[in-house]
XYZ file of C-alpha atoms in Angstrom:
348
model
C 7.976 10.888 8.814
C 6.104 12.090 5.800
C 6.022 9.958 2.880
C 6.928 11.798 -0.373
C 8.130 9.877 -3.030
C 8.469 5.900 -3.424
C 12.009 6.275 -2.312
C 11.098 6.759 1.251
C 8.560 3.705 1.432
C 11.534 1.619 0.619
C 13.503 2.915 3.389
C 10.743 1.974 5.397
C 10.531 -1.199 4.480
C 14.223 -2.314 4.455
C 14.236 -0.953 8.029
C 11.219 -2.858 9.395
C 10.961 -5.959 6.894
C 12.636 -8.985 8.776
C 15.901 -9.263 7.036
C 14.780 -12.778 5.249
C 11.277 -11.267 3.919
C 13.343 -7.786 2.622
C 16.084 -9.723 1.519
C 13.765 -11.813 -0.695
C 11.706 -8.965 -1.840
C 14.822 -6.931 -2.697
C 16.887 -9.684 -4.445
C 18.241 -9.853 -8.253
C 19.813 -12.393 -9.781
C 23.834 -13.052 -9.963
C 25.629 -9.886 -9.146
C 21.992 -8.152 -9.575
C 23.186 -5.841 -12.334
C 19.785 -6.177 -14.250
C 18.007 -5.482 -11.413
C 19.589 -2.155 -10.856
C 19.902 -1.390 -14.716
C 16.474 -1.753 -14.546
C 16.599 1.663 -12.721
C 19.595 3.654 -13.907
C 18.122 3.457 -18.005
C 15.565 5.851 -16.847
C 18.586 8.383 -15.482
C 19.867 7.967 -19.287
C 16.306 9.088 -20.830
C 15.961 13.452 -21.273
C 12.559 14.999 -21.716
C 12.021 17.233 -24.701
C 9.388 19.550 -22.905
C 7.064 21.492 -24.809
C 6.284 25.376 -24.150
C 2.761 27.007 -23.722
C 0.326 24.055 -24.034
C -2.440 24.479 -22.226
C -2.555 22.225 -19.485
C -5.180 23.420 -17.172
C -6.929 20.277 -17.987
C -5.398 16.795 -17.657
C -6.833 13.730 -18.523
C -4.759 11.257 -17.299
C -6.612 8.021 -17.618
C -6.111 4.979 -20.265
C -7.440 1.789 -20.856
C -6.446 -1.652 -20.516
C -7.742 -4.030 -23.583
C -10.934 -1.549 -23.668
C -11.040 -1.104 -19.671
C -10.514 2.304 -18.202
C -7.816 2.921 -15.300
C -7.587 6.215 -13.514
C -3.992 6.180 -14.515
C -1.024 4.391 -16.524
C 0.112 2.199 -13.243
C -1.137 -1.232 -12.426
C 0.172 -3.625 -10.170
C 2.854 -6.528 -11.221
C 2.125 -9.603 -9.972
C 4.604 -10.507 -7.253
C 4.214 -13.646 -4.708
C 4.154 -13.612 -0.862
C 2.078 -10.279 -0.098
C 1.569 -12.013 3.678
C 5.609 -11.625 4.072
C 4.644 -7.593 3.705
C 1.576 -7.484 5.669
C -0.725 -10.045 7.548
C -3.821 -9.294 5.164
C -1.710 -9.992 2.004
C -3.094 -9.707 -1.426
C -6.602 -8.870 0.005
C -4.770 -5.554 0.705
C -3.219 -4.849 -2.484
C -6.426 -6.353 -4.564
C -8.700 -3.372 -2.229
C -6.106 -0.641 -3.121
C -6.259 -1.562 -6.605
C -9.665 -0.873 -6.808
C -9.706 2.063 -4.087
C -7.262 3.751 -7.063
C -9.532 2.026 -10.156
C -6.323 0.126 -11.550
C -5.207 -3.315 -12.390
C -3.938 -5.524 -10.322
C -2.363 -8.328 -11.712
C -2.549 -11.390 -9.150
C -0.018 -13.877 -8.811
C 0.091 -18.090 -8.774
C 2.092 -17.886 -5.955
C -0.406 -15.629 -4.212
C -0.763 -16.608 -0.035
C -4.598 -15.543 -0.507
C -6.833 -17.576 -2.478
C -7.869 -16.117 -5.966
C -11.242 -16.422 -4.349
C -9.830 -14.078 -1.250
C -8.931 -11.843 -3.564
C -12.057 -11.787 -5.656
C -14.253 -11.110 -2.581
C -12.131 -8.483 -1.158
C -12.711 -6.476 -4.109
C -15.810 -7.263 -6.258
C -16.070 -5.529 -9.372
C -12.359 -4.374 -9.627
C -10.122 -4.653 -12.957
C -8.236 -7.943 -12.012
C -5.852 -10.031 -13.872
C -4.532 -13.488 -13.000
C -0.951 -14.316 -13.355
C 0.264 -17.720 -14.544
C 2.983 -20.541 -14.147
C 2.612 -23.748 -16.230
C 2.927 -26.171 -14.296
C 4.640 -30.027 -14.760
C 1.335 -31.020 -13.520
C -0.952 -29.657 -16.347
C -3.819 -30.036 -14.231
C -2.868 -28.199 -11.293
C -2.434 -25.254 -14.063
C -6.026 -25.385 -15.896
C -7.603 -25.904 -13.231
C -6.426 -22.020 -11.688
C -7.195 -20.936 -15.382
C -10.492 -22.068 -15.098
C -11.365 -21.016 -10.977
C -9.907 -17.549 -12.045
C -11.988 -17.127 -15.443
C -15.168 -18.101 -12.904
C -13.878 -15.348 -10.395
C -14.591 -12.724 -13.093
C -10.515 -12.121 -13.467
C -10.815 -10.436 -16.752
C -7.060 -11.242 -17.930
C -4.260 -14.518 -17.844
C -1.059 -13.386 -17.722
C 1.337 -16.146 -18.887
C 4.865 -15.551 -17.340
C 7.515 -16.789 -19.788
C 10.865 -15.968 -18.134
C 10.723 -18.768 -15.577
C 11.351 -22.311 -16.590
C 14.022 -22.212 -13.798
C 13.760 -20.065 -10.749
C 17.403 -17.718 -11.394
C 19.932 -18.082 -8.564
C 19.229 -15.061 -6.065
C 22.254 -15.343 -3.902
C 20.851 -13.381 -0.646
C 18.057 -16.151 -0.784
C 20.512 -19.035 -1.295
C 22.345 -18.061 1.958
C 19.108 -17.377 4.078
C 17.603 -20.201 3.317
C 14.680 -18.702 2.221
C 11.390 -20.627 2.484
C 7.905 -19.230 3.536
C 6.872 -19.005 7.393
C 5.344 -22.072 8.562
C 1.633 -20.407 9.119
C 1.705 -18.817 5.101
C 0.565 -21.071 2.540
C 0.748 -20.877 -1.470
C -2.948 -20.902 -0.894
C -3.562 -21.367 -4.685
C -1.561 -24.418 -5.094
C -2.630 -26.121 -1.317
C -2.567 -30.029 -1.614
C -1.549 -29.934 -5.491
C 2.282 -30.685 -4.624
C 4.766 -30.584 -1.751
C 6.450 -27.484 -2.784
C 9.778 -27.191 -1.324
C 10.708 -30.625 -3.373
C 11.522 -30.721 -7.134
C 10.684 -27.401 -8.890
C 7.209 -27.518 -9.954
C 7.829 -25.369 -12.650
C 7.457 -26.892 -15.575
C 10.564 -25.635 -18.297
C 9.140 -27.627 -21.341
C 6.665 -24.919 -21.774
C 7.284 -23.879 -26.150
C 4.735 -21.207 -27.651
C 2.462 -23.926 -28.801
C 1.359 -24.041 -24.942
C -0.301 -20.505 -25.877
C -2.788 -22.687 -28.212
C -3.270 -25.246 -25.140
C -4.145 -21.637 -22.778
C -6.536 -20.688 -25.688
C -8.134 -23.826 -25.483
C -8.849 -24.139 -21.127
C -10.373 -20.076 -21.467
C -11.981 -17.062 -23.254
C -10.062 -14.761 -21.346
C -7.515 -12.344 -22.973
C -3.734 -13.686 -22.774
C -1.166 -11.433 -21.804
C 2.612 -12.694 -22.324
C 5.243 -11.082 -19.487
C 8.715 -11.968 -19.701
C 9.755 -10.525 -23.444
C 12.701 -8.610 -24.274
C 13.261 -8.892 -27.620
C 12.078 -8.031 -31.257
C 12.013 -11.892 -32.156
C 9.862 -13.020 -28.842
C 7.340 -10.280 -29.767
C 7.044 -10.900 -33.527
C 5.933 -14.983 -32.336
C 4.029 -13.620 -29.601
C 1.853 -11.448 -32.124
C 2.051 -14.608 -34.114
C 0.630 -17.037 -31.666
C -2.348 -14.682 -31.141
C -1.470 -13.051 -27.575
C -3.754 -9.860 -26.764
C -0.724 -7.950 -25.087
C 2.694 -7.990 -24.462
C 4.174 -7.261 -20.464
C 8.377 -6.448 -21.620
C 9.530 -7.649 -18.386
C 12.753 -8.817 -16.785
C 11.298 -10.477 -13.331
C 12.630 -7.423 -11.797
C 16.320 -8.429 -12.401
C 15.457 -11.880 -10.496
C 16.289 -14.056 -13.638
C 18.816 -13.591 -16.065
C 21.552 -11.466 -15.181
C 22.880 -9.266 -17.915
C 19.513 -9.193 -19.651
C 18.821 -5.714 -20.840
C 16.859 -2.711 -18.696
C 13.299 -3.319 -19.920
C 13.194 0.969 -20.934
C 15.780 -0.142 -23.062
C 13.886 -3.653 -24.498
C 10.954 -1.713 -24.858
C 11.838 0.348 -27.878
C 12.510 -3.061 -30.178
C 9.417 -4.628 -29.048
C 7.123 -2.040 -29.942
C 8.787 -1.573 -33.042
C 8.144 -5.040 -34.031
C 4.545 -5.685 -32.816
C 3.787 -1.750 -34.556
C 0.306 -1.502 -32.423
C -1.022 -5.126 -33.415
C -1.205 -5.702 -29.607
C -1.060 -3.814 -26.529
C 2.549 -3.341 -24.910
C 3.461 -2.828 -21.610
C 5.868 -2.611 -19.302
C 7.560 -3.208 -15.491
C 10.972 -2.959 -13.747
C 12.284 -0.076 -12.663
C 9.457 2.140 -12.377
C 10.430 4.399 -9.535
C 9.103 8.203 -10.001
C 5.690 9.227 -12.209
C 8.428 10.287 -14.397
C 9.857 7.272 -15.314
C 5.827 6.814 -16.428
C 5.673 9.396 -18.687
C 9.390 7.889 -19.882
C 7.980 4.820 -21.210
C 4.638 5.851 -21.753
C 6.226 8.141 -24.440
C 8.180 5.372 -25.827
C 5.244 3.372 -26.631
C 4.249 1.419 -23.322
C 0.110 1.525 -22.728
C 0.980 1.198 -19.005
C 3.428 0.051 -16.691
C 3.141 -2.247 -13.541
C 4.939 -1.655 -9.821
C 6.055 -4.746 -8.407
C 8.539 -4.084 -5.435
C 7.273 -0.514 -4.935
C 3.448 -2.058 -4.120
C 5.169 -4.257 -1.657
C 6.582 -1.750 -0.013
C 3.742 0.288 0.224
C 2.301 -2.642 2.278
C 5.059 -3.251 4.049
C 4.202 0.799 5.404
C 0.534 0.644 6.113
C -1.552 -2.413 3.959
C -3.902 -1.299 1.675
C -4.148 2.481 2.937
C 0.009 2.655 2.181
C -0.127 0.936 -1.126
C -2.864 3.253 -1.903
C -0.549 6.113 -0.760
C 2.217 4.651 -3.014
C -0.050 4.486 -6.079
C -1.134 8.320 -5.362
C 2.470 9.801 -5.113
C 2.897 7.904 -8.894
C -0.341 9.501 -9.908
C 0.644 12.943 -9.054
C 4.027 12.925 -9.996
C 2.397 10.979 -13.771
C -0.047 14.169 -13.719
C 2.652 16.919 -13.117
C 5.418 15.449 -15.007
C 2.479 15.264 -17.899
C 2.035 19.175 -17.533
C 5.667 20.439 -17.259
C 6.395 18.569 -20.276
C 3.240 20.055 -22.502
C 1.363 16.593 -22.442
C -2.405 17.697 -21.462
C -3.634 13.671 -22.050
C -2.567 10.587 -22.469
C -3.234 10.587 -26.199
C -0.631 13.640 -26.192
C 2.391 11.542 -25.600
C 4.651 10.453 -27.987
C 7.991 9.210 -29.076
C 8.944 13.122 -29.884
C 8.496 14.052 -26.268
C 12.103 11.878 -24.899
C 15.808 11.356 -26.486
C 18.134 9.384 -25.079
C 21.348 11.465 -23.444
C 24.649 10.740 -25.246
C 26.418 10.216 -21.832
């Protein structure tokens, strides 16, 4: 079957997944009406193309914090890569860099951060973070992944309890015996009281800034308010981010969150996005709306679900094209061309 849009790399995937590993991959939260917002707010976005621009030449790269990507797409950081594909987050780190984008690594990663670092030297790499109850635990994967050459920390604020993701509840999900959290081996027994640690408050930024030189990123914000204090607290970037629908149900799509947070921050930090990113499209969508770039989260785990590194690579070149031609169609010949007056929102 030829593989044409991202669409068909989930079929794939929900057809040969085990049920447990697709049913965790897919889940939202609650009646998972976030998740799936998450998706329809792009249907609810027009164009507003532009006529006889010459686009015979498209530059389509950006940069990230003053490092150049090929394209607007990086990768979210999602746990369990191994449930997708025996080679894990070696994979996805070597597509990353096959493509020359980010790939944002998570805590919960079943490859060591130095796996990951050795499977792709020199790539744009970002680590993703969980505070921890035990602080330790937590500096001390600030500090291995600063000495990896990860050029990023990505704190995740949306988690000081893990939301209830009903599919999971009645599996009983829990990783295969022969995957570890390789990241977290011997640091706590897992599967007992939530490591997580939910007393985390915005002066933990300071105690980040304190363990590492590296840039911090916040994911997890969806509002004007959370942005202004982020911006406050001295954050280099902003991820507007709903863990995929897999938190608070009835949150808002993050298209739709995005508009009030780059309002607020008005360019004082970089903004990004992820959820719902589907179609190279949906790029341009909230590209033009302000985000720098957007991150894939279950789309890159389907693409490894298809074919490892050589399918997530696939994935992240159907997104590319479709970024590229969407670009030209709507008069857009670079990055630096798009802008709020390129999308309105349809009054249905």
């Amino acid at each position: 079957m030829a593989m044409v849009c991202v669409s068909d790399f989930e079929a794939y995937a929900k057809k040969y997944l085990p049920k447990i590993a697709w049913d965790f991959f897919a889940a939202g939260a609650d009646d998972c009406s976030t998740r799936d917002e998450n998706i329809l707010a792009y249907k609810r976005i027009r164009f507003r193309p532009r006529m006889l621009r010459d686009v015979s030449m498209m530059d389509i790269r950006t940069k990230l914090l003053g490092t150049e990507i090929s394209f607007p797409v990086g990768i979210a950081p999602t746990g369990f890569h191994q449930l997708a594909w025996p080679d894990g987050e070696k994979s996805t780190a070597r597509a990353a860099k096959a493509m020359n984008t980010c790939y944002i690594a998570s805590t919960y990663s079943t490859c060591t951060l130095e796996e990951i670092s050795a499977a792709a030297p020199g790539s744009l790499r970002w680590f993703q973070l969980y505070i921890h109850r035990n602080r330790a635990v937590s500096q001390q994967l600030v500090q291995r992944a600063e000495a990896l050459g990860f050029q990023g920390l990505v704190l995740t604020a949306d988690l000081p309890y893990t939301g209830k993701r009903r599919d999971d509840v009645r599996n009983g999900f829990r990783l295969p015996p022969h995957m570890k959290l390789k990241n977290l081996e011997g640091a706590f027994e897992v599967c007992k009281m939530s490591p997580l640690d939910p007393s985390v408050t915005w002066n933990d930024i300071y105690w980040l800034r304190s363990l590492t030189h590296l840039p911090i990123i916040i994911k997890g914000i969806l509002t004007k308010e959370d942005a202004e204090l982020a911006v406050r607290h001295g954050v280099q970037g902003i991820i507007v981010s709903n863990h995929g629908g897999r938190q608070l149900d009835g949150g808002p799509a993050t298209i739709d969150a995005l508009v009030e947070v780059v309002e607020a921050v008005q360019g004082r930090v970089e903004v990004y996005l992820d959820g719902g990113i589907r179609k190279g499209s949906d790029v341009l969508k909230a590209l033009a709306l302000g985000a720098k770039c957007v991150f894939i989260g279950r789309p890159a785990l389907w693409g490894l679900a298809y074919k490892g590194e050589e399918g997530l690579q696939e994935v992240l070149r159907i997104l590319q094209d479709e970024f590229r031609l969407s670009m030209a169609l709507a008069g857009c010949a670079s990055v630096s061309e798009i802008g709020r007056h390129l999308v309105q929102f349809s009054k249905l």
